[in-house]
Amino acid sequence: MSRILMPNRRQFLMNSAGLAGAAALSGLLPAGMARAAGLTVGFIYVGPKDDFGYNQSHAEGAAAVKAMDGVTVVEEEQVPETVDVQKTMESMIGFDGATLLFPTSFGYFDPHILAVAPKNPEVRFEHCGGLWTPDKPKNVGSYFGYIGMGQYLNGIAAGYATKSKKIGFVAAKPIPQVLLNINSFLLGARAVDPTITCQVIFTGEWSLAVKEAEATNALADQGVDVITCHVDGPKVVMETGAGRGMYLCGYHANQSALAPEKYLTGAEWNWAKVYTDMVKTTLSGGTIENFVRGGLADGFIKMSPLGPAVTPEARTRFEAVQAEIMKGGFAAIKGPLKDNKGNVVATAGQAFVETDVALESMDYLVEGVVGSTS
């Protein structure tokens, strides 16, 4: 069961501060706002739910929760990483009776979840991003996925598709997870052809359509013929790239509908499994672990179906590598390997599997990536 929220939820809460406070203290709701029986789960998104990217991937997970018996879902989109998200969380708790919240954006955690959670010890707050540590409130948890292996598989597909031997990556910021995705993409392609290079352009923003379009066009001008990205909404990169004749590897969600003939595959989050598992745990009276992570083999990550431009040879290699990753223990970052400044980052025989904590502090781009982290 799903409830459609009015776009003025936060404004209503702000204009009704006294009423909201009374409702929170007394457990009473304003007239006409009856709480649903069973478990009420709240989802909060920083952008639109149909962005073909980060927010859509979470909304698809919420849709799977809506289909569960005994569960009511409340959602709000385009909530900034400001005190606004605190008001949204308090509204979902006080007005809707939500006892399990998924505030999905990275910047919602500190200080916002950390401010609201201690005041609502009966509510479970689950944040996407892996930021929970043992000193944080016990009714808060973090979850995330190892999606670097998905970008490695994107690289396999790109390696077979490129004719120029130049692939491209539009990235937001040079943080460790983004760098791992860039490096994995290039290393997957170099497993096909070690002469391939990857040009990266950082936009400096998680969501800025103008810069994303400019970066994609700049890469096309440099001869890049396969592109992927790590920004919140890949739609602009995909559509601009297709318009310039590039092949596409998606990220976050399935973007094949944007350019079916050019879309090779994509690294997608599978939040439907994560969310339904957490809701099942809650419904059964269990407690969700404070720190949850998983990869392809755990069902946290999935790949978009291979597109029509993927050759039979590429499909065979892609599926074989995917099968190896599913067995566990596969490492994209392994020696001998240098960064693009000539420094050794992995010696011969050294390998870093996706769960290796050393990858959490990655600060380099591997040899073959054209770009800089500074």
Short mmCIF file of C-alpha atoms in Angstrom, two decimals:
data_model
loop_
_atom_site.label_atom_id
_atom_site.label_comp_id
_atom_site.label_asym_id
_atom_site.label_seq_id
_atom_site.Cartn_x
_atom_site.Cartn_y
_atom_site.Cartn_z
CA MET A 1 0.00 0.00 0.00
CA SER A 2 1.37 3.41 -0.89
CA ARG A 3 0.42 6.90 0.18
CA ILE A 4 0.96 9.85 -2.18
CA LEU A 5 2.38 12.80 -0.28
CA MET A 6 1.45 16.41 -0.91
CA PRO A 7 4.38 18.52 -2.12
CA ASN A 8 3.90 20.98 0.78
CA ARG A 9 4.67 18.46 3.56
CA ARG A 10 7.61 20.47 4.93
CA GLN A 11 5.75 23.77 4.58
CA PHE A 12 2.77 22.30 6.41
CA LEU A 13 5.02 21.12 9.21
CA MET A 14 6.73 24.50 9.45
CA ASN A 15 3.42 26.39 9.54
CA SER A 16 2.02 23.98 12.12
CA ALA A 17 4.98 23.77 14.49
CA GLY A 18 2.81 23.91 17.58
CA LEU A 19 0.44 21.25 16.30
CA ALA A 20 3.31 19.05 15.19
CA GLY A 21 4.95 19.32 18.58
CA ALA A 22 1.73 18.43 20.33
CA ALA A 23 1.18 15.50 18.02
CA ALA A 24 4.67 14.19 18.63
CA LEU A 25 4.27 14.49 22.41
CA SER A 26 0.77 13.10 22.69
CA GLY A 27 0.84 10.52 19.92
CA LEU A 28 -2.19 12.22 18.39
CA LEU A 29 -2.54 13.16 14.74
CA PRO A 30 -4.32 16.10 13.15
CA ALA A 31 -7.90 15.39 12.15
CA GLY A 32 -8.20 13.41 8.94
CA MET A 33 -4.61 12.08 9.09
CA ALA A 34 -5.16 8.51 10.23
CA ARG A 35 -2.16 6.26 10.53
CA ALA A 36 -2.11 3.01 8.64
CA ALA A 37 -2.08 -0.26 10.54
CA GLY A 38 1.06 -2.37 10.38
CA LEU A 39 4.54 -1.14 9.56
CA THR A 40 4.96 2.30 7.98
CA VAL A 41 8.22 2.86 6.10
CA GLY A 42 9.48 6.23 4.88
CA PHE A 43 11.75 6.90 1.90
CA ILE A 44 13.38 10.29 1.33
CA TYR A 45 15.14 11.30 -1.91
CA VAL A 46 17.37 14.27 -2.64
CA GLY A 47 16.23 14.45 -6.28
CA PRO A 48 13.31 13.35 -8.46
CA LYS A 49 12.29 9.70 -8.36
CA ASP A 50 12.45 9.43 -12.16
CA ASP A 51 16.00 10.73 -12.68
CA PHE A 52 17.22 7.54 -14.40
CA GLY A 53 19.86 7.45 -11.69
CA TYR A 54 20.59 7.38 -7.96
CA ASN A 55 17.15 8.46 -6.79
CA GLN A 56 15.30 6.24 -9.25
CA SER A 57 17.28 3.23 -8.07
CA HIS A 58 16.07 3.83 -4.52
CA ALA A 59 12.50 4.51 -5.66
CA GLU A 60 12.52 1.16 -7.48
CA GLY A 61 13.49 -0.44 -4.17
CA ALA A 62 10.66 1.40 -2.43
CA ALA A 63 8.24 0.09 -5.06
CA ALA A 64 9.18 -3.46 -4.09
CA VAL A 65 8.42 -2.65 -0.45
CA LYS A 66 5.02 -1.23 -1.44
CA ALA A 67 4.07 -4.66 -2.78
CA MET A 68 4.65 -6.32 0.60
CA ASP A 69 1.71 -7.25 2.84
CA GLY A 70 1.27 -5.28 6.03
CA VAL A 71 3.43 -2.38 4.92
CA THR A 72 2.58 1.23 4.11
CA VAL A 73 5.15 3.34 2.26
CA VAL A 74 5.40 7.13 2.45
CA GLU A 75 7.84 8.96 0.17
CA GLU A 76 9.11 12.46 -0.42
CA GLU A 77 11.41 13.52 -3.24
CA GLN A 78 13.62 16.56 -3.87
CA VAL A 79 14.43 17.07 -0.19
CA PRO A 80 17.64 19.12 0.22
CA GLU A 81 20.53 18.01 2.44
CA THR A 82 19.59 20.73 4.95
CA VAL A 83 17.34 21.08 7.98
CA ASP A 84 14.53 20.34 5.50
CA VAL A 85 15.31 16.63 5.74
CA GLN A 86 15.00 16.81 9.53
CA LYS A 87 11.52 18.27 9.11
CA THR A 88 10.61 15.55 6.62
CA MET A 89 11.79 12.79 8.97
CA GLU A 90 9.94 14.33 11.92
CA SER A 91 6.81 14.65 9.78
CA MET A 92 6.93 11.01 8.69
CA ILE A 93 7.37 9.94 12.31
CA GLY A 94 4.83 12.29 13.91
CA PHE A 95 2.12 12.41 11.23
CA ASP A 96 2.48 9.08 9.43
CA GLY A 97 3.70 6.88 12.27
CA ALA A 98 6.76 5.68 10.38
CA THR A 99 9.05 3.50 12.48
CA LEU A 100 11.55 2.59 9.73
CA LEU A 101 13.10 5.40 7.67
CA PHE A 102 15.39 5.29 4.64
CA PRO A 103 16.84 8.80 4.14
CA THR A 104 18.83 7.85 1.05
CA SER A 105 21.14 10.76 0.26
CA PHE A 106 24.76 10.84 1.48
CA GLY A 107 24.48 14.28 3.08
CA TYR A 108 21.44 13.36 5.16
CA PHE A 109 23.56 11.52 7.72
CA ASP A 110 25.56 14.20 9.49
CA PRO A 111 24.17 16.25 11.13
CA HIS A 112 20.57 15.51 10.19
CA ILE A 113 19.96 11.83 11.00
CA LEU A 114 22.31 12.18 13.94
CA ALA A 115 20.16 15.05 15.25
CA VAL A 116 16.77 13.35 14.84
CA ALA A 117 17.60 9.75 15.80
CA PRO A 118 18.38 10.30 19.51
CA LYS A 119 15.02 12.03 19.94
CA ASN A 120 13.19 9.04 18.42
CA PRO A 121 14.73 5.88 19.92
CA GLU A 122 11.75 3.75 18.82
CA VAL A 123 12.41 4.56 15.15
CA ARG A 124 15.01 2.82 12.97
CA PHE A 125 17.02 5.09 10.65
CA GLU A 126 18.81 3.35 7.76
CA HIS A 127 21.21 5.51 5.74
CA CYS A 128 22.77 4.70 2.38
CA GLY A 129 26.52 5.26 2.38
CA GLY A 130 28.35 3.19 4.98
CA LEU A 131 28.91 6.07 7.44
CA TRP A 132 27.75 4.39 10.67
CA THR A 133 30.41 3.73 13.29
CA PRO A 134 30.01 2.17 16.76
CA ASP A 135 29.98 5.58 18.47
CA LYS A 136 26.81 6.55 16.59
CA PRO A 137 23.22 5.98 17.87
CA LYS A 138 22.25 2.31 17.96
CA ASN A 139 18.93 2.98 16.21
CA VAL A 140 20.89 4.17 13.16
CA GLY A 141 22.41 1.92 10.52
CA SER A 142 24.32 2.18 7.25
CA TYR A 143 24.08 0.08 4.12
CA PHE A 144 25.91 0.18 0.82
CA GLY A 145 27.04 -1.97 -2.07
CA TYR A 146 30.29 -2.85 -3.78
CA ILE A 147 29.52 -1.54 -7.26
CA GLY A 148 33.11 -1.39 -8.51
CA MET A 149 32.72 -4.90 -9.92
CA GLY A 150 29.79 -3.59 -11.96
CA GLN A 151 32.02 -0.92 -13.46
CA TYR A 152 34.65 -3.57 -14.18
CA LEU A 153 32.03 -5.48 -16.18
CA ASN A 154 31.06 -2.22 -17.89
CA GLY A 155 34.72 -1.99 -18.86
CA ILE A 156 34.66 -5.46 -20.40
CA ALA A 157 31.75 -4.43 -22.62
CA ALA A 158 33.45 -1.12 -23.43
CA GLY A 159 36.70 -2.86 -24.31
CA TYR A 160 35.00 -4.81 -27.07
CA ALA A 161 32.94 -1.86 -28.33
CA THR A 162 35.61 0.84 -28.64
CA LYS A 163 37.22 1.43 -32.01
CA SER A 164 39.29 4.47 -31.01
CA LYS A 165 40.71 2.69 -27.93
CA LYS A 166 39.59 5.74 -25.96
CA ILE A 167 36.83 5.33 -23.39
CA GLY A 168 35.51 8.10 -21.15
CA PHE A 169 34.19 8.71 -17.65
CA VAL A 170 32.19 11.71 -16.39
CA ALA A 171 32.62 11.86 -12.61
CA ALA A 172 31.35 14.15 -9.88
CA LYS A 173 34.11 14.25 -7.29
CA PRO A 174 37.41 12.38 -6.72
CA ILE A 175 36.35 10.53 -3.57
CA PRO A 176 37.50 6.91 -3.02
CA GLN A 177 34.36 5.18 -4.32
CA VAL A 178 34.32 7.28 -7.49
CA LEU A 179 38.03 6.64 -8.07
CA LEU A 180 37.48 2.91 -7.61
CA ASN A 181 34.71 3.01 -10.21
CA ILE A 182 36.92 4.86 -12.70
CA ASN A 183 39.85 2.52 -12.14
CA SER A 184 37.65 -0.57 -12.36
CA PHE A 185 36.11 0.62 -15.62
CA LEU A 186 39.52 1.10 -17.23
CA LEU A 187 40.93 -2.17 -15.86
CA GLY A 188 37.94 -4.10 -17.19
CA ALA A 189 38.54 -2.59 -20.62
CA ARG A 190 42.29 -3.29 -20.41
CA ALA A 191 41.53 -6.94 -19.67
CA VAL A 192 40.26 -6.95 -23.25
CA ASP A 193 42.92 -4.68 -24.77
CA PRO A 194 45.79 -3.30 -22.63
CA THR A 195 46.28 -0.34 -24.98
CA ILE A 196 42.91 1.23 -24.12
CA THR A 197 42.94 4.51 -22.20
CA CYS A 198 40.21 6.21 -20.18
CA GLN A 199 39.79 9.97 -20.11
CA VAL A 200 38.04 11.27 -16.96
CA ILE A 201 36.48 14.67 -16.40
CA PHE A 202 35.32 15.72 -12.92
CA THR A 203 32.37 18.13 -12.83
CA GLY A 204 32.74 18.97 -9.13
CA GLU A 205 29.02 18.42 -8.51
CA TRP A 206 26.83 15.35 -7.99
CA SER A 207 24.11 16.82 -10.16
CA LEU A 208 24.78 19.61 -12.61
CA ALA A 209 23.36 18.95 -16.07
CA VAL A 210 25.23 21.75 -17.87
CA LYS A 211 28.64 20.53 -16.72
CA GLU A 212 27.73 16.91 -17.43
CA ALA A 213 26.78 17.79 -21.01
CA GLU A 214 29.93 19.89 -21.46
CA ALA A 215 32.12 17.06 -20.14
CA THR A 216 30.48 14.49 -22.41
CA ASN A 217 30.92 16.69 -25.46
CA ALA A 218 34.54 17.39 -24.52
CA LEU A 219 35.22 13.67 -24.33
CA ALA A 220 33.57 13.10 -27.72
CA ASP A 221 35.74 15.87 -29.18
CA GLN A 222 38.80 13.95 -27.96
CA GLY A 223 37.77 10.77 -29.79
CA VAL A 224 36.15 8.89 -26.92
CA ASP A 225 33.60 6.43 -28.31
CA VAL A 226 32.34 4.64 -25.15
CA ILE A 227 31.28 6.49 -22.03
CA THR A 228 30.07 5.87 -18.50
CA CYS A 229 29.71 8.07 -15.43
CA HIS A 230 29.33 8.47 -11.69
CA VAL A 231 26.89 11.33 -11.14
CA ASP A 232 23.48 11.29 -9.47
CA GLY A 233 21.46 11.41 -12.69
CA PRO A 234 23.20 9.80 -15.70
CA LYS A 235 20.43 10.82 -18.13
CA VAL A 236 22.28 13.85 -19.54
CA VAL A 237 25.50 11.90 -20.05
CA MET A 238 23.66 9.04 -21.74
CA GLU A 239 21.57 11.22 -24.07
CA THR A 240 24.44 13.54 -24.93
CA GLY A 241 26.79 10.63 -25.53
CA ALA A 242 24.31 8.84 -27.76
CA GLY A 243 23.81 12.07 -29.69
CA ARG A 244 27.54 12.15 -30.35
CA GLY A 245 27.57 8.54 -31.55
CA MET A 246 29.09 7.04 -28.41
CA TYR A 247 28.30 3.65 -26.94
CA LEU A 248 26.98 3.81 -23.39
CA CYS A 249 27.55 1.98 -20.12
CA GLY A 250 25.03 2.94 -17.47
CA TYR A 251 25.23 3.54 -13.74
CA HIS A 252 22.81 3.51 -10.76
CA ALA A 253 19.76 2.35 -12.75
CA ASN A 254 18.91 1.00 -16.20
CA GLN A 255 19.22 3.77 -18.81
CA SER A 256 18.70 1.55 -21.86
CA ALA A 257 15.39 3.23 -22.66
CA LEU A 258 17.24 6.48 -23.36
CA ALA A 259 19.28 5.03 -26.26
CA PRO A 260 18.49 1.34 -26.82
CA GLU A 261 20.81 0.82 -29.79
CA LYS A 262 23.83 2.40 -28.08
CA TYR A 263 23.39 1.03 -24.56
CA LEU A 264 25.83 -1.83 -23.88
CA THR A 265 25.02 -2.63 -20.23
CA GLY A 266 25.09 -0.87 -16.88
CA ALA A 267 26.05 -1.25 -13.23
CA GLU A 268 22.83 -0.99 -11.23
CA TRP A 269 21.93 -0.95 -7.56
CA ASN A 270 19.45 -3.63 -6.55
CA TRP A 271 17.92 -1.85 -3.58
CA ALA A 272 14.73 -3.91 -3.92
CA LYS A 273 16.48 -6.88 -2.31
CA VAL A 274 18.13 -4.78 0.38
CA TYR A 275 14.94 -2.97 1.35
CA THR A 276 12.63 -5.96 1.32
CA ASP A 277 15.12 -7.95 3.40
CA MET A 278 15.31 -5.15 5.97
CA VAL A 279 11.53 -4.80 6.09
CA LYS A 280 11.14 -8.57 6.54
CA THR A 281 13.59 -8.43 9.45
CA THR A 282 11.61 -5.61 11.03
CA LEU A 283 8.26 -7.33 10.53
CA SER A 284 9.58 -10.50 12.17
CA GLY A 285 10.71 -8.55 15.22
CA GLY A 286 14.38 -8.77 14.41
CA THR A 287 17.00 -6.03 14.41
CA ILE A 288 18.78 -4.86 11.26
CA GLU A 289 22.56 -4.91 11.56
CA ASN A 290 24.12 -1.47 11.95
CA PHE A 291 26.52 -1.94 9.05
CA VAL A 292 25.36 -3.87 5.96
CA ARG A 293 27.24 -4.29 2.68
CA GLY A 294 27.14 -6.60 -0.31
CA GLY A 295 28.08 -6.97 -3.95
CA LEU A 296 26.99 -8.82 -7.07
CA ALA A 297 27.03 -12.22 -5.39
CA ASP A 298 24.92 -10.86 -2.51
CA GLY A 299 22.29 -9.36 -4.82
CA PHE A 300 23.07 -5.75 -3.85
CA ILE A 301 24.30 -5.06 -7.38
CA LYS A 302 23.01 -6.20 -10.78
CA MET A 303 23.90 -5.59 -14.40
CA SER A 304 21.58 -4.19 -17.04
CA PRO A 305 20.74 -6.71 -19.78
CA LEU A 306 23.31 -6.65 -22.58
CA GLY A 307 22.22 -4.47 -25.47
CA PRO A 308 22.02 -5.28 -29.20
CA ALA A 309 25.42 -3.67 -29.89
CA VAL A 310 27.21 -6.26 -27.74
CA THR A 311 28.82 -8.85 -30.02
CA PRO A 312 28.65 -12.60 -29.36
CA GLU A 313 32.36 -12.59 -28.50
CA ALA A 314 31.88 -9.76 -26.02
CA ARG A 315 28.85 -11.47 -24.48
CA THR A 316 30.80 -14.69 -23.93
CA ARG A 317 33.66 -12.87 -22.19
CA PHE A 318 31.29 -10.66 -20.18
CA GLU A 319 29.29 -13.63 -18.90
CA ALA A 320 32.43 -15.61 -18.06
CA VAL A 321 33.91 -12.76 -16.01
CA GLN A 322 30.58 -12.14 -14.31
CA ALA A 323 30.46 -15.81 -13.31
CA GLU A 324 33.97 -15.50 -11.82
CA ILE A 325 32.94 -12.43 -9.82
CA MET A 326 29.86 -14.26 -8.52
CA LYS A 327 32.11 -16.95 -7.04
CA GLY A 328 33.73 -14.37 -4.76
CA GLY A 329 37.33 -13.35 -4.27
CA PHE A 330 37.67 -11.56 -7.62
CA ALA A 331 39.98 -8.52 -7.57
CA ALA A 332 40.04 -5.73 -10.14
CA ILE A 333 42.88 -3.97 -8.33
CA LYS A 334 45.82 -6.36 -8.46
CA GLY A 335 49.54 -6.23 -9.13
CA PRO A 336 51.71 -5.45 -10.77
CA LEU A 337 49.91 -2.12 -11.03
CA LYS A 338 50.98 1.53 -11.05
CA ASP A 339 49.02 4.72 -10.79
CA ASN A 340 49.05 7.25 -13.61
CA LYS A 341 51.94 9.10 -11.93
CA GLY A 342 54.18 6.05 -11.99
CA ASN A 343 53.82 5.02 -8.33
CA VAL A 344 53.38 1.33 -7.49
CA VAL A 345 49.93 0.74 -5.98
CA ALA A 346 49.98 -3.07 -6.07
CA THR A 347 53.02 -5.32 -6.29
CA ALA A 348 53.16 -8.60 -8.20
CA GLY A 349 50.93 -11.11 -6.46
CA GLN A 350 49.14 -8.45 -4.42
CA ALA A 351 45.36 -8.18 -4.84
CA PHE A 352 42.59 -6.14 -3.25
CA VAL A 353 39.17 -7.81 -3.27
CA GLU A 354 36.12 -5.55 -3.16
CA THR A 355 35.73 -5.92 0.62
CA ASP A 356 39.33 -4.86 1.35
CA VAL A 357 39.31 -1.85 3.67
CA ALA A 358 42.32 -0.40 1.82
CA LEU A 359 40.03 0.48 -1.09
CA GLU A 360 38.05 2.78 1.22
CA SER A 361 40.92 5.28 1.15
CA MET A 362 41.78 5.07 -2.57
CA ASP A 363 43.32 8.37 -3.69
CA TYR A 364 44.81 7.52 -7.09
CA LEU A 365 43.95 6.88 -10.71
CA VAL A 366 45.58 3.85 -12.29
CA GLU A 367 47.97 3.87 -15.24
CA GLY A 368 45.95 4.36 -18.40
CA VAL A 369 43.50 6.83 -16.88
CA VAL A 370 44.01 10.32 -18.29
CA GLY A 371 43.09 12.80 -15.59
CA SER A 372 43.98 14.02 -12.13
CA THR A 373 42.46 13.75 -8.66
CA SER A 374 43.42 17.34 -7.82
#
